[in-house]
Amino acid sequence: MVSKDRGLLYIIWIITGVLLYRFVPKNKIRHVIVVMFFKQFITWFLGLWVVEKGLIKYPVRFMKKSNKSSFTFEYFIYPSFCAIFNLNYPEKRNKVIQFFYYLFHVGLITGGEVLAERYTNLVKYVKWKWYYSFVSLGVTNYVSRRFYKWFYKNEFEESETGG
């Protein structure tokens, strides 16, 4: 029988997959792959670092024997939400709207993590606070946004000039 927490992991995978299907147009799948790989590169390093330093624990996770970080969070949820964040970024809106867009996305993931920490065994804060996650997610989303714009700079330049 599947534990409550492991069942929740399966549900999270399904929901995240549905969100990707809903918010990623077919002609942008290539963009999603680039953003997800870049975000996975960042979260691989940071995720392992916080776990190895004993700041966070992931008692229930997939691939327990591979490493101590959460494959689900570090390699699927965060990168997927980051891809959705980048593809739907309000590029042509004012800075206030863009700022609140960042806050919304970072707050959504941080809020989900806080709920998971409080009510499940998917993540446990040892020497960690929710605002560390908020800041690190904000920074990594910003870095991934810069990378995404750099990687697809020709497409961004064409859309700005109307070409």
Short mmCIF file of N, CA and C in Angstrom, two decimals:
data_model
loop_
_atom_site.label_atom_id
_atom_site.label_comp_id
_atom_site.label_asym_id
_atom_site.label_seq_id
_atom_site.Cartn_x
_atom_site.Cartn_y
_atom_site.Cartn_z
N MET A 1 0.84 -1.19 0.00
CA MET A 1 0.00 0.00 0.00
C MET A 1 0.88 1.25 0.00
N VAL A 2 0.46 2.25 -0.71
CA VAL A 2 1.21 3.49 -0.83
C VAL A 2 0.91 4.37 0.37
N SER A 3 1.97 4.93 0.97
CA SER A 3 1.77 5.83 2.11
C SER A 3 1.09 7.12 1.64
N LYS A 4 0.52 7.84 2.60
CA LYS A 4 -0.15 9.11 2.29
C LYS A 4 0.81 10.07 1.61
N ASP A 5 2.03 10.17 2.13
CA ASP A 5 3.00 11.10 1.57
C ASP A 5 3.46 10.68 0.18
N ARG A 6 3.68 9.40 -0.02
CA ARG A 6 4.10 8.93 -1.34
C ARG A 6 2.96 9.11 -2.35
N GLY A 7 1.74 8.87 -1.91
CA GLY A 7 0.58 9.12 -2.76
C GLY A 7 0.48 10.58 -3.15
N LEU A 8 0.79 11.46 -2.19
CA LEU A 8 0.79 12.90 -2.47
C LEU A 8 1.85 13.25 -3.52
N LEU A 9 3.00 12.58 -3.46
CA LEU A 9 4.04 12.81 -4.48
C LEU A 9 3.51 12.48 -5.87
N TYR A 10 2.80 11.34 -5.98
CA TYR A 10 2.22 10.97 -7.28
C TYR A 10 1.23 12.03 -7.76
N ILE A 11 0.39 12.51 -6.84
CA ILE A 11 -0.60 13.53 -7.18
C ILE A 11 0.10 14.82 -7.63
N ILE A 12 1.17 15.20 -6.93
CA ILE A 12 1.93 16.40 -7.30
C ILE A 12 2.51 16.26 -8.70
N TRP A 13 3.03 15.08 -9.03
CA TRP A 13 3.57 14.84 -10.37
C TRP A 13 2.47 15.01 -11.42
N ILE A 14 1.31 14.45 -11.14
CA ILE A 14 0.20 14.54 -12.10
C ILE A 14 -0.25 15.98 -12.28
N ILE A 15 -0.43 16.70 -11.17
CA ILE A 15 -0.87 18.10 -11.24
C ILE A 15 0.15 18.95 -12.00
N THR A 16 1.43 18.75 -11.70
CA THR A 16 2.47 19.52 -12.38
C THR A 16 2.48 19.21 -13.88
N GLY A 17 2.31 17.94 -14.22
CA GLY A 17 2.23 17.56 -15.63
C GLY A 17 1.05 18.21 -16.33
N VAL A 18 -0.10 18.24 -15.66
CA VAL A 18 -1.29 18.89 -16.22
C VAL A 18 -1.05 20.39 -16.40
N LEU A 19 -0.41 21.02 -15.42
CA LEU A 19 -0.10 22.45 -15.54
C LEU A 19 0.83 22.73 -16.72
N LEU A 20 1.83 21.87 -16.90
CA LEU A 20 2.71 22.03 -18.06
C LEU A 20 1.92 21.90 -19.36
N TYR A 21 1.07 20.89 -19.42
CA TYR A 21 0.25 20.68 -20.61
C TYR A 21 -0.64 21.89 -20.89
N ARG A 22 -1.20 22.45 -19.83
CA ARG A 22 -2.14 23.58 -19.96
C ARG A 22 -1.44 24.89 -20.32
N PHE A 23 -0.27 25.15 -19.74
CA PHE A 23 0.36 26.46 -19.88
C PHE A 23 1.54 26.52 -20.85
N VAL A 24 1.85 25.40 -21.50
CA VAL A 24 2.97 25.39 -22.46
C VAL A 24 2.43 25.10 -23.86
N PRO A 25 2.49 26.09 -24.74
CA PRO A 25 2.08 25.83 -26.12
C PRO A 25 3.06 24.87 -26.80
N LYS A 26 2.57 24.10 -27.75
CA LYS A 26 3.42 23.12 -28.43
C LYS A 26 4.64 23.75 -29.07
N ASN A 27 4.49 24.96 -29.58
CA ASN A 27 5.63 25.59 -30.25
C ASN A 27 6.67 26.13 -29.26
N LYS A 28 6.43 25.98 -27.96
CA LYS A 28 7.38 26.45 -26.95
C LYS A 28 7.99 25.31 -26.13
N ILE A 29 7.76 24.08 -26.54
CA ILE A 29 8.30 22.94 -25.79
C ILE A 29 9.82 23.00 -25.73
N ARG A 30 10.44 23.41 -26.81
CA ARG A 30 11.90 23.57 -26.85
C ARG A 30 12.35 24.58 -25.78
N HIS A 31 11.60 25.64 -25.60
CA HIS A 31 11.91 26.65 -24.59
C HIS A 31 11.81 26.06 -23.19
N VAL A 32 10.78 25.26 -22.98
CA VAL A 32 10.58 24.62 -21.67
C VAL A 32 11.76 23.72 -21.34
N ILE A 33 12.21 22.96 -22.31
CA ILE A 33 13.33 22.05 -22.07
C ILE A 33 14.57 22.83 -21.67
N VAL A 34 14.85 23.91 -22.36
CA VAL A 34 16.03 24.73 -22.03
C VAL A 34 15.92 25.29 -20.62
N VAL A 35 14.77 25.88 -20.30
CA VAL A 35 14.58 26.47 -18.97
C VAL A 35 14.65 25.41 -17.88
N MET A 36 14.00 24.26 -18.12
CA MET A 36 14.01 23.21 -17.09
C MET A 36 15.42 22.67 -16.87
N PHE A 37 16.17 22.44 -17.93
CA PHE A 37 17.55 21.98 -17.76
C PHE A 37 18.39 22.99 -17.00
N PHE A 38 18.22 24.26 -17.32
CA PHE A 38 18.98 25.29 -16.62
C PHE A 38 18.60 25.33 -15.15
N LYS A 39 17.31 25.30 -14.86
CA LYS A 39 16.85 25.33 -13.46
C LYS A 39 17.30 24.07 -12.73
N GLN A 40 17.29 22.92 -13.39
CA GLN A 40 17.76 21.69 -12.76
C GLN A 40 19.24 21.78 -12.43
N PHE A 41 20.01 22.41 -13.29
CA PHE A 41 21.43 22.61 -13.01
C PHE A 41 21.60 23.41 -11.72
N ILE A 42 20.83 24.48 -11.57
CA ILE A 42 20.92 25.32 -10.37
C ILE A 42 20.43 24.55 -9.15
N THR A 43 19.26 23.91 -9.26
CA THR A 43 18.70 23.23 -8.09
C THR A 43 19.49 21.99 -7.71
N TRP A 44 20.16 21.38 -8.67
CA TRP A 44 21.01 20.23 -8.34
C TRP A 44 22.07 20.67 -7.34
N PHE A 45 22.75 21.75 -7.64
CA PHE A 45 23.81 22.25 -6.77
C PHE A 45 23.24 22.73 -5.43
N LEU A 46 22.27 23.62 -5.48
CA LEU A 46 21.73 24.20 -4.25
C LEU A 46 20.99 23.17 -3.41
N GLY A 47 20.22 22.30 -4.06
CA GLY A 47 19.47 21.27 -3.34
C GLY A 47 20.38 20.32 -2.59
N LEU A 48 21.43 19.87 -3.24
CA LEU A 48 22.38 18.99 -2.56
C LEU A 48 23.10 19.71 -1.44
N TRP A 49 23.43 20.96 -1.66
CA TRP A 49 24.15 21.73 -0.65
C TRP A 49 23.33 21.86 0.63
N VAL A 50 22.05 22.25 0.53
CA VAL A 50 21.24 22.45 1.74
C VAL A 50 20.98 21.13 2.46
N VAL A 51 20.88 20.04 1.71
CA VAL A 51 20.66 18.74 2.34
C VAL A 51 21.94 18.25 3.01
N GLU A 52 23.06 18.36 2.32
CA GLU A 52 24.33 17.90 2.89
C GLU A 52 24.75 18.73 4.10
N LYS A 53 24.36 20.00 4.14
CA LYS A 53 24.65 20.86 5.30
C LYS A 53 23.67 20.62 6.44
N GLY A 54 22.67 19.76 6.23
CA GLY A 54 21.70 19.45 7.27
C GLY A 54 20.69 20.55 7.51
N LEU A 55 20.44 21.38 6.51
CA LEU A 55 19.49 22.48 6.67
C LEU A 55 18.05 22.02 6.41
N ILE A 56 17.90 21.07 5.50
CA ILE A 56 16.59 20.53 5.13
C ILE A 56 16.73 19.01 5.02
N LYS A 57 15.64 18.31 5.36
CA LYS A 57 15.57 16.86 5.15
C LYS A 57 14.35 16.54 4.31
N TYR A 58 14.47 15.50 3.51
CA TYR A 58 13.35 15.00 2.72
C TYR A 58 13.11 13.54 3.13
N PRO A 59 12.36 13.32 4.21
CA PRO A 59 12.16 11.95 4.71
C PRO A 59 11.48 11.02 3.70
N VAL A 60 10.47 11.51 2.99
CA VAL A 60 9.78 10.70 1.99
C VAL A 60 10.11 11.30 0.63
N ARG A 61 10.75 10.47 -0.22
CA ARG A 61 11.15 10.95 -1.54
C ARG A 61 11.37 9.77 -2.47
N PHE A 62 11.37 10.05 -3.74
CA PHE A 62 11.72 9.04 -4.73
C PHE A 62 13.25 8.97 -4.80
N MET A 63 13.77 7.84 -5.23
CA MET A 63 15.21 7.63 -5.44
C MET A 63 16.03 7.90 -4.17
N LYS A 64 15.60 7.30 -3.07
CA LYS A 64 16.29 7.51 -1.79
C LYS A 64 17.77 7.13 -1.84
N LYS A 65 18.09 6.11 -2.62
CA LYS A 65 19.48 5.64 -2.64
C LYS A 65 20.38 6.50 -3.51
N SER A 66 19.81 7.31 -4.37
CA SER A 66 20.62 8.14 -5.27
C SER A 66 21.23 9.34 -4.57
N ASN A 67 20.38 10.11 -3.90
CA ASN A 67 20.87 11.25 -3.11
C ASN A 67 19.82 11.65 -2.09
N LYS A 68 20.19 12.57 -1.22
CA LYS A 68 19.30 12.94 -0.12
C LYS A 68 18.34 14.07 -0.47
N SER A 69 18.52 14.69 -1.62
CA SER A 69 17.60 15.77 -1.99
C SER A 69 16.33 15.16 -2.59
N SER A 70 15.35 16.00 -2.82
CA SER A 70 14.08 15.53 -3.37
C SER A 70 14.08 15.65 -4.89
N PHE A 71 14.05 14.51 -5.55
CA PHE A 71 13.99 14.51 -7.01
C PHE A 71 12.74 15.25 -7.48
N THR A 72 11.64 15.03 -6.81
CA THR A 72 10.38 15.66 -7.20
C THR A 72 10.46 17.17 -7.16
N PHE A 73 10.94 17.72 -6.05
CA PHE A 73 10.98 19.18 -5.92
C PHE A 73 12.09 19.79 -6.77
N GLU A 74 13.29 19.25 -6.65
CA GLU A 74 14.46 19.88 -7.28
C GLU A 74 14.51 19.70 -8.79
N TYR A 75 13.97 18.58 -9.28
CA TYR A 75 14.14 18.28 -10.70
C TYR A 75 12.86 18.31 -11.52
N PHE A 76 11.71 18.42 -10.85
CA PHE A 76 10.46 18.45 -11.61
C PHE A 76 9.58 19.65 -11.25
N ILE A 77 9.23 19.81 -9.97
CA ILE A 77 8.31 20.89 -9.61
C ILE A 77 8.93 22.26 -9.83
N TYR A 78 10.06 22.55 -9.19
CA TYR A 78 10.67 23.88 -9.34
C TYR A 78 11.00 24.19 -10.80
N PRO A 79 11.64 23.27 -11.53
CA PRO A 79 11.92 23.56 -12.94
C PRO A 79 10.65 23.74 -13.79
N SER A 80 9.62 22.96 -13.50
CA SER A 80 8.37 23.09 -14.26
C SER A 80 7.71 24.44 -14.01
N PHE A 81 7.63 24.82 -12.75
CA PHE A 81 7.03 26.11 -12.42
C PHE A 81 7.88 27.26 -12.97
N CYS A 82 9.19 27.07 -12.99
CA CYS A 82 10.07 28.09 -13.54
C CYS A 82 9.85 28.22 -15.05
N ALA A 83 9.63 27.11 -15.72
CA ALA A 83 9.35 27.15 -17.16
C ALA A 83 8.04 27.88 -17.43
N ILE A 84 7.01 27.57 -16.65
CA ILE A 84 5.73 28.26 -16.79
C ILE A 84 5.90 29.74 -16.49
N PHE A 85 6.67 30.04 -15.45
CA PHE A 85 6.98 31.43 -15.09
C PHE A 85 7.60 32.17 -16.27
N ASN A 86 8.60 31.58 -16.90
CA ASN A 86 9.30 32.24 -18.00
C ASN A 86 8.44 32.38 -19.25
N LEU A 87 7.70 31.34 -19.59
CA LEU A 87 6.90 31.40 -20.82
C LEU A 87 5.75 32.39 -20.74
N ASN A 88 5.25 32.61 -19.54
CA ASN A 88 4.09 33.48 -19.37
C ASN A 88 4.45 34.82 -18.73
N TYR A 89 5.75 35.12 -18.70
CA TYR A 89 6.21 36.35 -18.08
C TYR A 89 5.62 37.57 -18.79
N PRO A 90 5.11 38.54 -18.03
CA PRO A 90 4.49 39.73 -18.64
C PRO A 90 5.52 40.73 -19.16
N GLU A 91 6.24 40.34 -20.18
CA GLU A 91 7.36 41.10 -20.74
C GLU A 91 7.01 42.54 -21.10
N LYS A 92 5.85 42.72 -21.66
CA LYS A 92 5.48 44.05 -22.16
C LYS A 92 4.67 44.86 -21.14
N ARG A 93 4.55 44.35 -19.95
CA ARG A 93 3.81 45.07 -18.90
C ARG A 93 4.79 45.92 -18.10
N ASN A 94 4.25 46.78 -17.24
CA ASN A 94 5.12 47.66 -16.46
C ASN A 94 5.84 46.90 -15.34
N LYS A 95 6.81 47.55 -14.75
CA LYS A 95 7.67 46.92 -13.74
C LYS A 95 6.89 46.48 -12.50
N VAL A 96 5.84 47.19 -12.15
CA VAL A 96 5.04 46.82 -10.98
C VAL A 96 4.36 45.48 -11.22
N ILE A 97 3.77 45.31 -12.39
CA ILE A 97 3.12 44.04 -12.75
C ILE A 97 4.16 42.93 -12.77
N GLN A 98 5.34 43.19 -13.32
CA GLN A 98 6.40 42.18 -13.36
C GLN A 98 6.84 41.80 -11.95
N PHE A 99 6.96 42.78 -11.07
CA PHE A 99 7.35 42.52 -9.69
C PHE A 99 6.33 41.62 -9.00
N PHE A 100 5.04 41.94 -9.16
CA PHE A 100 4.01 41.11 -8.54
C PHE A 100 3.92 39.73 -9.18
N TYR A 101 4.28 39.63 -10.44
CA TYR A 101 4.35 38.33 -11.11
C TYR A 101 5.41 37.46 -10.44
N TYR A 102 6.59 38.05 -10.17
CA TYR A 102 7.63 37.34 -9.43
C TYR A 102 7.11 36.92 -8.07
N LEU A 103 6.54 37.87 -7.33
CA LEU A 103 6.04 37.57 -5.98
C LEU A 103 5.02 36.44 -6.00
N PHE A 104 4.12 36.47 -6.96
CA PHE A 104 3.09 35.43 -7.06
C PHE A 104 3.72 34.05 -7.25
N HIS A 105 4.61 33.94 -8.22
CA HIS A 105 5.20 32.63 -8.52
C HIS A 105 6.08 32.12 -7.38
N VAL A 106 6.91 32.99 -6.85
CA VAL A 106 7.79 32.58 -5.75
C VAL A 106 6.95 32.27 -4.50
N GLY A 107 5.94 33.09 -4.25
CA GLY A 107 5.07 32.86 -3.10
C GLY A 107 4.28 31.58 -3.21
N LEU A 108 3.83 31.25 -4.41
CA LEU A 108 3.07 30.02 -4.64
C LEU A 108 3.91 28.79 -4.29
N ILE A 109 5.12 28.74 -4.79
CA ILE A 109 5.98 27.59 -4.52
C ILE A 109 6.40 27.56 -3.05
N THR A 110 6.76 28.71 -2.50
CA THR A 110 7.15 28.77 -1.09
C THR A 110 5.98 28.35 -0.21
N GLY A 111 4.80 28.84 -0.52
CA GLY A 111 3.61 28.46 0.26
C GLY A 111 3.35 26.97 0.20
N GLY A 112 3.50 26.38 -0.97
CA GLY A 112 3.35 24.93 -1.10
C GLY A 112 4.37 24.18 -0.28
N GLU A 113 5.60 24.68 -0.28
CA GLU A 113 6.66 24.04 0.50
C GLU A 113 6.37 24.15 1.99
N VAL A 114 5.90 25.31 2.44
CA VAL A 114 5.57 25.50 3.86
C VAL A 114 4.46 24.55 4.27
N LEU A 115 3.43 24.41 3.44
CA LEU A 115 2.35 23.47 3.75
C LEU A 115 2.86 22.04 3.79
N ALA A 116 3.72 21.69 2.84
CA ALA A 116 4.30 20.34 2.83
C ALA A 116 5.15 20.11 4.07
N GLU A 117 5.88 21.12 4.49
CA GLU A 117 6.73 20.99 5.68
C GLU A 117 5.88 20.82 6.93
N ARG A 118 4.79 21.53 7.00
CA ARG A 118 3.95 21.51 8.20
C ARG A 118 3.09 20.26 8.30
N TYR A 119 2.57 19.77 7.17
CA TYR A 119 1.55 18.72 7.22
C TYR A 119 1.96 17.37 6.65
N THR A 120 3.18 17.27 6.13
CA THR A 120 3.62 15.99 5.55
C THR A 120 5.05 15.69 5.99
N ASN A 121 5.55 14.57 5.52
CA ASN A 121 6.96 14.21 5.71
C ASN A 121 7.75 14.35 4.41
N LEU A 122 7.23 15.13 3.48
CA LEU A 122 7.93 15.33 2.22
C LEU A 122 9.15 16.22 2.38
N VAL A 123 9.07 17.19 3.27
CA VAL A 123 10.19 18.09 3.54
C VAL A 123 10.13 18.49 5.01
N LYS A 124 11.29 18.56 5.64
CA LYS A 124 11.39 19.01 7.03
C LYS A 124 12.51 20.03 7.13
N TYR A 125 12.16 21.20 7.66
CA TYR A 125 13.16 22.24 7.89
C TYR A 125 13.92 21.89 9.16
N VAL A 126 15.23 21.81 9.08
CA VAL A 126 16.07 21.55 10.25
C VAL A 126 16.65 22.87 10.74
N LYS A 127 17.44 23.50 9.90
CA LYS A 127 18.01 24.82 10.18
C LYS A 127 17.64 25.74 9.02
N TRP A 128 16.40 25.78 8.69
CA TRP A 128 15.91 26.47 7.50
C TRP A 128 14.64 27.23 7.86
N LYS A 129 14.41 28.31 7.19
CA LYS A 129 13.20 29.11 7.36
C LYS A 129 12.54 29.29 6.00
N TRP A 130 11.24 29.52 6.02
CA TRP A 130 10.51 29.66 4.77
C TRP A 130 11.06 30.80 3.92
N TYR A 131 11.53 31.85 4.55
CA TYR A 131 12.00 33.00 3.78
C TYR A 131 13.33 32.71 3.08
N TYR A 132 14.09 31.71 3.55
CA TYR A 132 15.28 31.29 2.79
C TYR A 132 14.83 30.72 1.44
N SER A 133 13.78 29.91 1.49
CA SER A 133 13.23 29.35 0.24
C SER A 133 12.71 30.46 -0.66
N PHE A 134 12.00 31.40 -0.07
CA PHE A 134 11.43 32.51 -0.84
C PHE A 134 12.52 33.28 -1.57
N VAL A 135 13.58 33.62 -0.84
CA VAL A 135 14.68 34.38 -1.44
C VAL A 135 15.42 33.54 -2.48
N SER A 136 15.74 32.29 -2.15
CA SER A 136 16.50 31.47 -3.10
C SER A 136 15.68 31.19 -4.36
N LEU A 137 14.38 30.99 -4.21
CA LEU A 137 13.53 30.80 -5.39
C LEU A 137 13.45 32.07 -6.22
N GLY A 138 13.36 33.21 -5.54
CA GLY A 138 13.33 34.48 -6.26
C GLY A 138 14.60 34.71 -7.05
N VAL A 139 15.73 34.43 -6.41
CA VAL A 139 17.02 34.63 -7.08
C VAL A 139 17.17 33.66 -8.25
N THR A 140 16.83 32.38 -8.03
CA THR A 140 16.99 31.41 -9.11
C THR A 140 16.00 31.66 -10.25
N ASN A 141 14.80 32.15 -9.93
CA ASN A 141 13.88 32.53 -11.01
C ASN A 141 14.43 33.71 -11.80
N TYR A 142 15.02 34.67 -11.09
CA TYR A 142 15.61 35.83 -11.77
C TYR A 142 16.77 35.38 -12.68
N VAL A 143 17.64 34.53 -12.15
CA VAL A 143 18.78 34.05 -12.93
C VAL A 143 18.29 33.26 -14.14
N SER A 144 17.29 32.41 -13.93
CA SER A 144 16.78 31.63 -15.06
C SER A 144 16.11 32.54 -16.09
N ARG A 145 15.47 33.60 -15.62
CA ARG A 145 14.86 34.56 -16.55
C ARG A 145 15.92 35.24 -17.41
N ARG A 146 17.02 35.65 -16.77
CA ARG A 146 18.13 36.27 -17.50
C ARG A 146 18.71 35.28 -18.51
N PHE A 147 18.90 34.04 -18.09
CA PHE A 147 19.44 33.02 -18.99
C PHE A 147 18.48 32.80 -20.17
N TYR A 148 17.20 32.67 -19.87
CA TYR A 148 16.20 32.44 -20.91
C TYR A 148 16.21 33.57 -21.94
N LYS A 149 16.24 34.81 -21.47
CA LYS A 149 16.28 35.95 -22.40
C LYS A 149 17.58 35.97 -23.21
N TRP A 150 18.68 35.59 -22.59
CA TRP A 150 19.96 35.54 -23.30
C TRP A 150 19.93 34.42 -24.35
N PHE A 151 19.47 33.24 -23.95
CA PHE A 151 19.48 32.08 -24.83
C PHE A 151 18.60 32.31 -26.06
N TYR A 152 17.46 32.95 -25.85
CA TYR A 152 16.53 33.21 -26.94
C TYR A 152 16.50 34.69 -27.32
N LYS A 153 17.67 35.33 -27.22
CA LYS A 153 17.72 36.79 -27.46
C LYS A 153 17.25 37.17 -28.86
N ASN A 154 17.52 36.35 -29.85
CA ASN A 154 17.07 36.67 -31.22
C ASN A 154 15.55 36.70 -31.30
N GLU A 155 14.90 35.77 -30.62
CA GLU A 155 13.43 35.77 -30.63
C GLU A 155 12.87 36.97 -29.88
N PHE A 156 13.52 37.34 -28.79
CA PHE A 156 13.07 38.51 -28.04
C PHE A 156 13.28 39.79 -28.85
N GLU A 157 14.41 39.87 -29.54
CA GLU A 157 14.68 41.06 -30.37
C GLU A 157 13.68 41.16 -31.52
N GLU A 158 13.32 40.02 -32.12
CA GLU A 158 12.34 40.02 -33.20
C GLU A 158 10.97 40.47 -32.71
N SER A 159 10.59 40.01 -31.52
CA SER A 159 9.27 40.39 -31.01
C SER A 159 9.22 41.87 -30.63
N GLU A 160 10.36 42.42 -30.23
CA GLU A 160 10.41 43.85 -29.88
C GLU A 160 10.36 44.73 -31.12
N THR A 161 10.94 44.24 -32.22
CA THR A 161 10.96 45.04 -33.45
C THR A 161 9.78 44.72 -34.37
N GLY A 162 9.01 43.71 -33.97
CA GLY A 162 7.85 43.35 -34.79
C GLY A 162 8.18 42.44 -35.95
N GLY A 163 9.39 41.84 -35.92
CA GLY A 163 9.83 41.01 -37.03
C GLY A 163 9.48 39.62 -36.90
#
